[in-house]
Amino acid sequence: MKTEVAIIGAGPSGLLLGQLLTNAGIDNVILERRSGAYVLSRIRAGVLEQGTVDLLREAGVADNLDANGLIHDGFEIAFNGDRVRIDLEGLTGGKHVTVYGQTAVTEDLMNARRAAGATTYYEAEDVTPHDVTTDAPYVSFTHEGTAYRLDCAYIAGCDGFHGVSRRSIPAERLNTFSREYPLGWLGVMSETPPVAEELIYATHERGFAMCSMRSPTRSRYYIQVAADESPDNWSDEAFWAELKQRLPADVAGQLVTGPSIEKSVAPLHSFVAEPMQYGRMLLLGDAAHIVPPTGAKGLNLAVSDVNTAYRVFRQIYDHSRPEALNAYSATCLSRIWKTERFSWWMTSNLHKFSDTPDFNSRMQRAEISYYLDSKAGRATIAENYVGLPFAALPAA
Ligand code: APR
Ligand code: PHB
């Protein structure tokens, strides 16, 4: 079997890159370890930056998003008993975010790929990249008991944090940077109307909480828990009671509770691998970097990598500039580190890390009240929340 770009992983990174390449006439095959149903069962964040929405539109997969996405021109931070609004539109000269679940983005992309007739192998086993530092790389895999070899010109490693692509790079060729936070987010989805029109990030002496949504009838809530907490330890009643305690009283009074339709714990982790290129293989999305969920940057960062990789492939295929590949990693990383910074800052300052007041907890308080009291501080939060501009490739 032969293609131009072998894409490993059918999460949002792999599917969006595949769609853009297919539209541009660049042949690609996706190899995914799981079934399509499993991929769609994963619940992830739901806040899209404008650049993400624009690229989904460019890929022609934004009909549902445009019909059902909720435009948010502000969000709130609850701090010290106050609710402070970050006026995204006013502070950024008219920008906003769109609330639309990552699961829905993935489903739209899957449907578009099926309609385009592009090839995807779900439940592909033992996917392994080979000879990536030569001019003739290939990927081997097994599907329904048959072994295959997929020859290609390039490999896109879109296989998430636990994927094979990054792990296939020799350790001495990769630098990794990591921070584990000693906490997790317990998330609950429910068929209840959201407690407020805008998202609320709430600091509290019992721990952080946040209020999000998927639609006018579906809510998503989170509370900070220990990193190793099991969702089985939390009945719905216990979750709602704890959430109410952590929200400002007027918000808690408005909360409509109901049975959970999903409940899970996500660990909080920052991670970056450098460089994001090894020979003819690129790393995209979670394969190269992880952010904690505070600020909802994971999907948006993956999409900005896809944007860069797609522009690189257009340079290569439309303008015969194979050297464009070498600009990929540095172009991505400058924006990634700034987004890592914002996610780390939000995480470090909004959560509770210690049971007794200490220097760090006083600094958190000073940091948040300084930023929220200052228009420049709120503008800094706003410009990061709506998303920093996508980085352009260096001029040819
Ligand atoms: N072979 C083939 N596929 C694999 C392999 C493998 N060895 N390992 C992992 N995969 C698949 C996974 O099953 C998954 O479907 O790669 C896909 C990676 O998808 P994601 O983890 O969703 O990563 P990405 O597409 O980069 O999306 C980033 O998703 O994980 C969230 O927070 C993250 O929002 C961000 C976004
Ligand atoms: C979500 O809707 O799941 C969500 C929203 C904002 C975040 C994280 C998650 O910062």
Coordinates of C-alpha atoms and ligand atoms in Angstrom, one line a residue:
M1 CA 0.0 0.0 0.0
K2 CA 1.2 3.5 -0.8
T3 CA 0.2 7.0 0.2
E4 CA 1.8 10.5 0.5
V5 CA 1.1 11.2 4.3
A6 CA 0.6 8.3 6.7
I7 CA -1.3 9.6 9.7
I8 CA -1.1 7.7 12.9
G9 CA -4.2 8.4 15.2
A10 CA -7.7 9.5 14.4
G11 CA -8.3 12.0 17.2
P12 CA -9.0 15.6 16.3
S13 CA -5.4 16.2 15.1
G14 CA -5.2 13.2 12.7
L15 CA -8.7 13.7 11.4
L16 CA -8.4 17.4 10.8
L17 CA -5.0 17.1 9.1
G18 CA -6.4 14.3 7.0
Q19 CA -9.4 16.4 5.9
L20 CA -7.3 19.4 4.9
L21 CA -4.9 17.2 3.0
T22 CA -7.7 15.3 1.2
N23 CA -9.3 18.6 0.2
A24 CA -5.9 19.8 -1.2
G25 CA -5.5 16.6 -3.2
I26 CA -2.7 15.2 -1.0
D27 CA -3.3 11.5 -0.5
N28 CA -3.3 10.3 3.1
V29 CA -4.2 7.2 5.1
I30 CA -5.2 7.2 8.8
L31 CA -4.2 4.3 11.1
E32 CA -6.1 4.3 14.4
R33 CA -5.7 1.8 17.2
R34 CA -9.2 2.0 18.6
S35 CA -12.7 1.6 17.1
G36 CA -14.5 4.7 15.8
A37 CA -17.1 4.2 18.6
Y38 CA -14.4 4.2 21.3
V39 CA -12.9 7.4 19.9
L40 CA -16.3 9.1 20.1
S41 CA -16.9 7.9 23.7
R42 CA -14.1 10.1 25.0
I43 CA -15.4 13.3 26.6
R44 CA -13.0 16.2 26.4
A45 CA -13.1 20.0 26.8
G46 CA -15.4 22.3 24.7
V47 CA -14.0 25.8 24.2
L48 CA -12.8 26.6 20.7
E49 CA -10.6 29.6 19.8
Q50 CA -11.4 31.6 16.7
G51 CA -8.4 30.2 14.9
T52 CA -9.7 26.7 15.6
V53 CA -13.1 27.6 14.2
D54 CA -11.5 29.2 11.2
L55 CA -9.5 26.1 10.4
L56 CA -12.5 23.8 10.8
R57 CA -14.4 26.1 8.4
E58 CA -11.4 26.0 5.9
A59 CA -11.6 22.2 6.1
G60 CA -15.3 22.4 5.3
V61 CA -16.4 20.7 8.5
A62 CA -18.1 23.6 10.4
D63 CA -21.8 23.3 9.4
N64 CA -22.8 21.8 12.7
L65 CA -20.4 24.0 14.6
D66 CA -21.9 27.1 13.0
A67 CA -25.4 25.9 13.7
N68 CA -24.9 24.7 17.3
G69 CA -21.8 26.4 18.7
L70 CA -22.4 28.9 21.5
I71 CA -20.6 32.2 21.1
H72 CA -19.2 33.3 24.4
D73 CA -17.8 36.9 24.6
G74 CA -16.9 36.6 28.3
F75 CA -16.3 34.3 31.2
E76 CA -16.0 34.7 35.0
I77 CA -13.5 34.0 37.7
A78 CA -15.0 33.7 41.1
F79 CA -12.5 34.8 43.7
N80 CA -12.7 35.9 47.3
G81 CA -16.5 35.9 47.2
D82 CA -16.7 38.1 44.1
R83 CA -17.5 37.2 40.5
V84 CA -15.2 39.0 38.1
R85 CA -16.1 39.0 34.5
I86 CA -13.4 38.8 31.9
D87 CA -14.9 40.7 29.0
L88 CA -13.3 38.9 26.1
E89 CA -14.9 41.0 23.5
G90 CA -14.2 44.4 25.1
L91 CA -10.6 43.5 26.1
T92 CA -9.5 41.9 22.8
G93 CA -11.1 44.3 20.3
G94 CA -14.0 42.0 19.5
K95 CA -12.8 38.5 19.8
H96 CA -14.7 35.6 21.4
V97 CA -14.6 31.8 21.9
T98 CA -17.1 29.2 20.8
V99 CA -18.4 26.5 23.1
Y100 CA -18.8 23.3 21.2
G101 CA -17.6 19.9 22.5
Q102 CA -14.5 18.2 21.2
T103 CA -16.5 15.0 20.8
A104 CA -18.8 16.8 18.4
V105 CA -15.8 18.2 16.5
T106 CA -14.4 14.6 16.2
E107 CA -17.8 13.3 15.0
D108 CA -18.1 16.0 12.3
L109 CA -14.6 15.2 11.1
M110 CA -15.3 11.5 11.0
N111 CA -18.4 12.0 8.9
A112 CA -16.6 14.3 6.5
R113 CA -13.8 11.8 6.1
R114 CA -16.3 9.0 5.4
A115 CA -18.1 11.3 2.9
A116 CA -14.8 12.1 1.1
G117 CA -14.1 8.4 0.8
A118 CA -10.6 8.7 2.4
T119 CA -9.1 5.6 3.8
T120 CA -9.0 5.0 7.6
Y121 CA -8.1 1.7 9.3
Y122 CA -9.7 1.6 12.7
E123 CA -8.6 -1.1 15.2
A124 CA -5.1 -1.1 13.5
E125 CA -2.7 -3.1 15.7
D126 CA 1.1 -2.8 16.2
V127 CA 1.3 0.4 14.2
T128 CA 5.0 1.1 13.8
P129 CA 6.9 3.8 11.9
H130 CA 10.1 2.7 10.1
D131 CA 13.0 4.3 8.3
V132 CA 11.8 7.9 9.1
T133 CA 15.3 9.3 8.6
T134 CA 15.5 8.0 5.0
D135 CA 13.7 9.2 1.9
A136 CA 11.5 6.0 2.0
P137 CA 9.7 5.8 5.3
Y138 CA 6.9 3.3 5.9
V139 CA 4.5 2.2 8.6
S140 CA 3.8 -1.4 9.4
F141 CA 0.5 -2.5 11.1
T142 CA -1.9 -5.4 11.4
H143 CA -5.6 -5.2 10.6
E144 CA -8.0 -8.0 11.1
G145 CA -5.2 -10.5 11.3
T146 CA -3.4 -9.4 8.1
A147 CA 0.0 -7.6 8.2
Y148 CA 0.4 -4.5 6.0
R149 CA 3.1 -2.2 4.9
L150 CA 2.1 1.4 4.1
D151 CA 4.8 3.2 2.1
C152 CA 4.7 7.0 2.3
A153 CA 6.6 10.2 1.9
Y154 CA 5.9 11.6 5.4
I155 CA 4.4 10.4 8.7
A156 CA 2.2 12.5 10.9
G157 CA 2.3 11.3 14.5
C158 CA -1.2 12.3 15.7
D159 CA -1.4 9.5 18.2
G160 CA -1.8 11.3 21.5
F161 CA 0.4 11.2 24.6
H162 CA 0.6 7.4 24.8
G163 CA 1.1 6.9 21.1
V164 CA 3.9 5.1 19.3
S165 CA 5.3 8.0 17.2
R166 CA 7.1 10.0 19.9
R167 CA 8.3 6.8 21.6
S168 CA 9.9 5.6 18.3
I169 CA 12.2 8.6 18.4
P170 CA 15.6 7.7 20.0
A171 CA 15.8 9.2 23.5
E172 CA 19.0 11.1 22.7
R173 CA 17.2 13.0 19.9
L174 CA 14.3 14.3 22.1
N175 CA 14.2 16.7 25.0
T176 CA 11.1 16.4 27.2
F177 CA 9.9 18.9 29.8
S178 CA 7.2 17.9 32.3
R179 CA 5.3 19.1 35.3
E180 CA 2.8 16.9 37.3
Y181 CA 0.3 18.7 39.5
P182 CA -0.8 16.8 42.6
L183 CA -4.4 17.1 41.6
G184 CA -7.1 16.0 39.2
W185 CA -10.5 17.2 37.9
L186 CA -13.6 15.2 38.6
G187 CA -16.0 16.0 35.7
V188 CA -19.7 15.4 35.5
M189 CA -21.9 15.8 32.4
S190 CA -25.7 16.2 33.0
E191 CA -28.8 16.9 31.0
T192 CA -29.5 20.0 33.0
P193 CA -29.5 23.7 31.9
P194 CA -26.2 25.4 32.6
V195 CA -26.1 27.4 35.9
A196 CA -25.0 30.6 34.2
E197 CA -24.8 31.9 30.6
E198 CA -21.0 32.1 30.8
L199 CA -18.3 29.7 32.0
I200 CA -17.2 30.2 35.7
Y201 CA -13.8 29.3 37.1
A202 CA -14.1 29.3 40.9
T203 CA -11.4 29.5 43.4
H204 CA -12.4 28.2 46.9
E205 CA -10.8 27.2 50.2
R206 CA -12.2 23.7 49.6
G207 CA -10.6 23.6 46.2
F208 CA -11.2 24.8 42.6
A209 CA -14.5 24.2 40.8
M210 CA -15.7 25.1 37.3
C211 CA -19.0 25.4 35.4
S212 CA -19.1 24.8 31.7
M213 CA -21.7 23.6 29.2
R214 CA -22.3 21.8 25.9
S215 CA -25.7 23.3 25.0
P216 CA -28.6 25.1 26.6
T217 CA -29.8 21.8 28.0
R218 CA -26.5 20.1 28.8
S219 CA -24.0 21.1 31.5
R220 CA -20.4 20.1 32.3
Y221 CA -19.1 20.7 35.8
Y222 CA -15.7 20.0 37.4
I223 CA -14.3 20.0 40.9
Q224 CA -10.6 19.7 42.0
V225 CA -9.9 16.3 43.6
A226 CA -6.7 14.3 44.4
A227 CA -4.8 13.0 41.4
D228 CA -5.5 9.4 42.2
E229 CA -9.2 9.9 43.1
S230 CA -11.6 7.4 41.6
P231 CA -14.9 8.6 40.2
D232 CA -16.5 5.6 41.9
N233 CA -16.0 7.3 45.2
W234 CA -18.4 10.1 44.2
S235 CA -22.1 9.6 44.1
D236 CA -24.0 12.2 42.1
E237 CA -25.4 13.6 45.4
A238 CA -21.9 14.0 46.8
F239 CA -20.6 15.7 43.7
W240 CA -23.5 18.2 43.6
A241 CA -23.1 19.0 47.3
E242 CA -19.4 19.6 47.0
L243 CA -19.8 21.7 43.8
K244 CA -22.4 23.9 45.6
Q245 CA -20.1 24.5 48.5
R246 CA -17.3 25.7 46.2
L247 CA -19.5 28.1 44.1
P248 CA -20.5 31.6 45.1
A249 CA -23.8 31.4 47.0
D250 CA -25.8 33.2 44.3
V251 CA -24.5 30.7 41.7
A252 CA -25.0 27.7 43.9
G253 CA -28.6 28.9 44.5
Q254 CA -29.2 28.7 40.7
L255 CA -27.7 25.3 40.2
V256 CA -30.0 22.7 38.6
T257 CA -28.9 19.2 39.5
G258 CA -29.8 15.9 37.8
P259 CA -28.4 12.4 37.2
S260 CA -24.8 12.3 35.7
I261 CA -24.5 10.9 32.2
E262 CA -20.7 10.7 32.5
K263 CA -18.3 11.0 35.4
S264 CA -14.5 10.8 35.1
V265 CA -11.3 12.0 36.7
A266 CA -8.6 13.7 34.5
P267 CA -5.1 14.1 35.8
L268 CA -3.3 17.5 35.4
H269 CA -0.1 17.5 33.6
S270 CA 2.1 19.9 31.6
F271 CA 4.4 18.3 29.0
V272 CA 6.4 19.3 25.9
A273 CA 8.7 17.3 23.7
E274 CA 11.3 19.0 21.5
P275 CA 11.9 19.0 18.6
M276 CA 8.5 17.9 17.0
Q277 CA 10.2 16.5 13.9
Y278 CA 12.4 13.5 13.4
G279 CA 13.4 12.9 9.8
R280 CA 10.2 12.6 7.8
M281 CA 8.0 12.2 10.8
L282 CA 6.2 15.2 12.5
L283 CA 4.5 15.1 15.9
L284 CA 1.2 16.9 16.3
G285 CA -1.2 17.6 19.2
D286 CA -1.0 15.5 22.4
A287 CA 1.8 13.3 20.9
A288 CA 4.0 16.3 21.4
H289 CA 2.5 18.3 24.3
I290 CA 0.0 18.1 27.1
V291 CA -1.6 21.0 29.0
P292 CA -3.8 20.8 32.1
P293 CA -7.5 21.5 31.3
T294 CA -7.6 24.9 33.1
G295 CA -8.1 27.3 30.1
A296 CA -9.2 24.6 27.7
K297 CA -6.1 24.8 25.4
G298 CA -5.5 21.1 24.6
L299 CA -7.6 20.8 21.4
N300 CA -6.8 24.4 20.3
L301 CA -3.1 23.7 20.6
A302 CA -3.5 20.5 18.6
V303 CA -5.3 22.5 15.9
S304 CA -2.6 25.1 15.7
D305 CA -0.1 22.3 15.1
V306 CA -2.4 21.0 12.3
N307 CA -2.5 24.4 10.8
T308 CA 1.3 24.6 10.7
A309 CA 1.7 21.0 9.4
Y310 CA -0.9 21.6 6.7
R311 CA 0.9 24.8 5.5
V312 CA 4.2 22.8 5.5
F313 CA 2.6 20.1 3.3
R314 CA 1.2 22.7 0.9
Q315 CA 4.7 24.2 0.6
I316 CA 6.1 20.8 -0.2
Y317 CA 3.4 19.6 -2.6
D318 CA 2.3 22.9 -4.3
H319 CA 5.6 24.7 -4.4
S320 CA 8.2 21.8 -4.4
R321 CA 9.8 23.1 -1.2
P322 CA 10.7 19.9 0.8
E323 CA 12.9 22.1 3.1
A324 CA 9.7 23.6 4.6
L325 CA 9.5 20.5 6.8
N326 CA 12.5 21.8 8.8
A327 CA 10.6 24.9 9.9
Y328 CA 7.7 22.9 11.4
S329 CA 9.0 22.3 14.9
A330 CA 10.3 25.8 15.7
T331 CA 7.2 27.4 14.3
C332 CA 4.9 25.3 16.5
L333 CA 7.0 25.5 19.6
S334 CA 7.1 29.2 20.0
R335 CA 3.3 29.3 20.3
I336 CA 3.1 26.1 22.3
W337 CA 5.3 27.4 25.1
K338 CA 3.2 30.5 25.4
T339 CA 0.1 28.4 25.7
E340 CA 1.8 26.1 28.1
R341 CA 2.6 29.2 30.2
F342 CA -1.0 30.3 30.3
S343 CA -2.4 26.8 31.2
W344 CA 0.3 26.5 33.9
W345 CA -0.5 30.0 35.2
M346 CA -4.2 29.4 35.4
T347 CA -3.6 25.9 37.0
S348 CA -1.0 27.2 39.5
N349 CA -3.1 30.1 40.7
L350 CA -6.7 28.9 40.7
H351 CA -6.2 25.5 42.6
K352 CA -5.7 24.7 46.2
F353 CA -2.3 23.1 46.8
S354 CA -2.0 23.3 50.6
D355 CA -4.3 22.7 53.6
T356 CA -2.6 25.5 55.6
P357 CA -1.9 29.0 54.4
D358 CA 1.7 29.3 53.2
F359 CA 3.8 31.7 51.1
N360 CA 2.6 30.0 48.0
S361 CA -1.1 30.4 48.8
R362 CA -0.7 34.1 49.7
M363 CA 1.2 34.6 46.4
Q364 CA -1.7 32.9 44.5
R365 CA -4.1 35.3 46.1
A366 CA -1.9 38.3 45.3
E367 CA -1.4 37.1 41.8
I368 CA -5.1 36.6 41.1
S369 CA -6.3 39.8 42.8
Y370 CA -3.6 41.8 41.0
Y371 CA -4.6 40.5 37.5
L372 CA -8.3 40.8 38.2
D373 CA -8.1 44.4 39.6
S374 CA -6.0 45.6 36.7
K375 CA -7.5 46.2 33.3
A376 CA -4.1 45.3 31.8
G377 CA -4.2 42.1 33.8
R378 CA -7.7 41.2 32.6
A379 CA -6.6 42.0 29.1
T380 CA -3.7 39.6 29.4
I381 CA -6.0 36.8 30.6
A382 CA -8.5 37.6 27.8
E383 CA -5.9 37.6 24.9
N384 CA -4.6 34.3 26.0
Y385 CA -8.1 32.8 26.5
V386 CA -9.3 33.7 23.0
G387 CA -6.1 32.3 21.7
L388 CA -2.8 33.8 20.5
P389 CA -2.5 34.2 16.7
F390 CA -1.3 31.1 14.8
A391 CA 2.4 31.3 14.0
A392 CA 3.2 31.8 10.3
L393 CA 6.0 29.7 8.6
P394 CA 9.1 31.7 7.8
A395 CA 8.9 33.3 4.4
A396 CA 10.4 31.2 1.6
Ligands
APR1 N1 -1.5 3.4 16.9 C1 -2.6 4.0 16.3 N2 -3.3 4.9 16.9 C2 -3.0 5.3 18.2 C3 -1.9 4.7 18.8 C4 -1.1 3.7 18.1 N3 0.0 3.1 18.7 N4 -1.8 5.2 20.1 C5 -2.8 6.1 20.2 N5 -3.5 6.1 19.1 C6 -4.7 6.9 18.8 C7 -5.6 7.0 20.0 O1 -6.5 5.9 20.1 C8 -6.4 8.3 19.7 O2 -7.6 8.1 19.0 O3 -4.4 8.3 18.5 C9 -5.4 9.1 18.8 C10 -4.9 10.4 19.5 O4 -6.0 11.2 19.8 P1 -6.0 12.3 21.0 O5 -5.5 11.7 22.2 O6 -7.4 12.9 21.0 O7 -4.9 13.4 20.5 P2 -5.1 14.6 19.5 O8 -5.8 14.2 18.2 O9 -3.7 15.2 19.4 O10 -6.0 15.6 20.1 C11 -5.7 16.5 21.1 O11 -7.4 15.8 22.4 O12 -6.5 14.5 24.0 C12 -7.2 15.6 23.8 O13 -6.6 17.2 25.4 C13 -6.4 16.8 24.2 O14 -7.9 18.2 23.5 C14 -6.7 17.7 23.1 C15 -6.9 16.9 21.9
PHB2 C1 -15.3 21.9 29.3 O1 -16.3 22.4 28.9 O2 -15.2 20.7 29.4 C2 -14.2 22.8 29.8 C3 -14.3 24.1 29.6 C4 -13.2 25.0 30.0 C5 -12.1 24.4 30.6 C6 -12.0 23.0 30.7 C7 -13.0 22.2 30.3 O3 -11.1 25.2 31.0

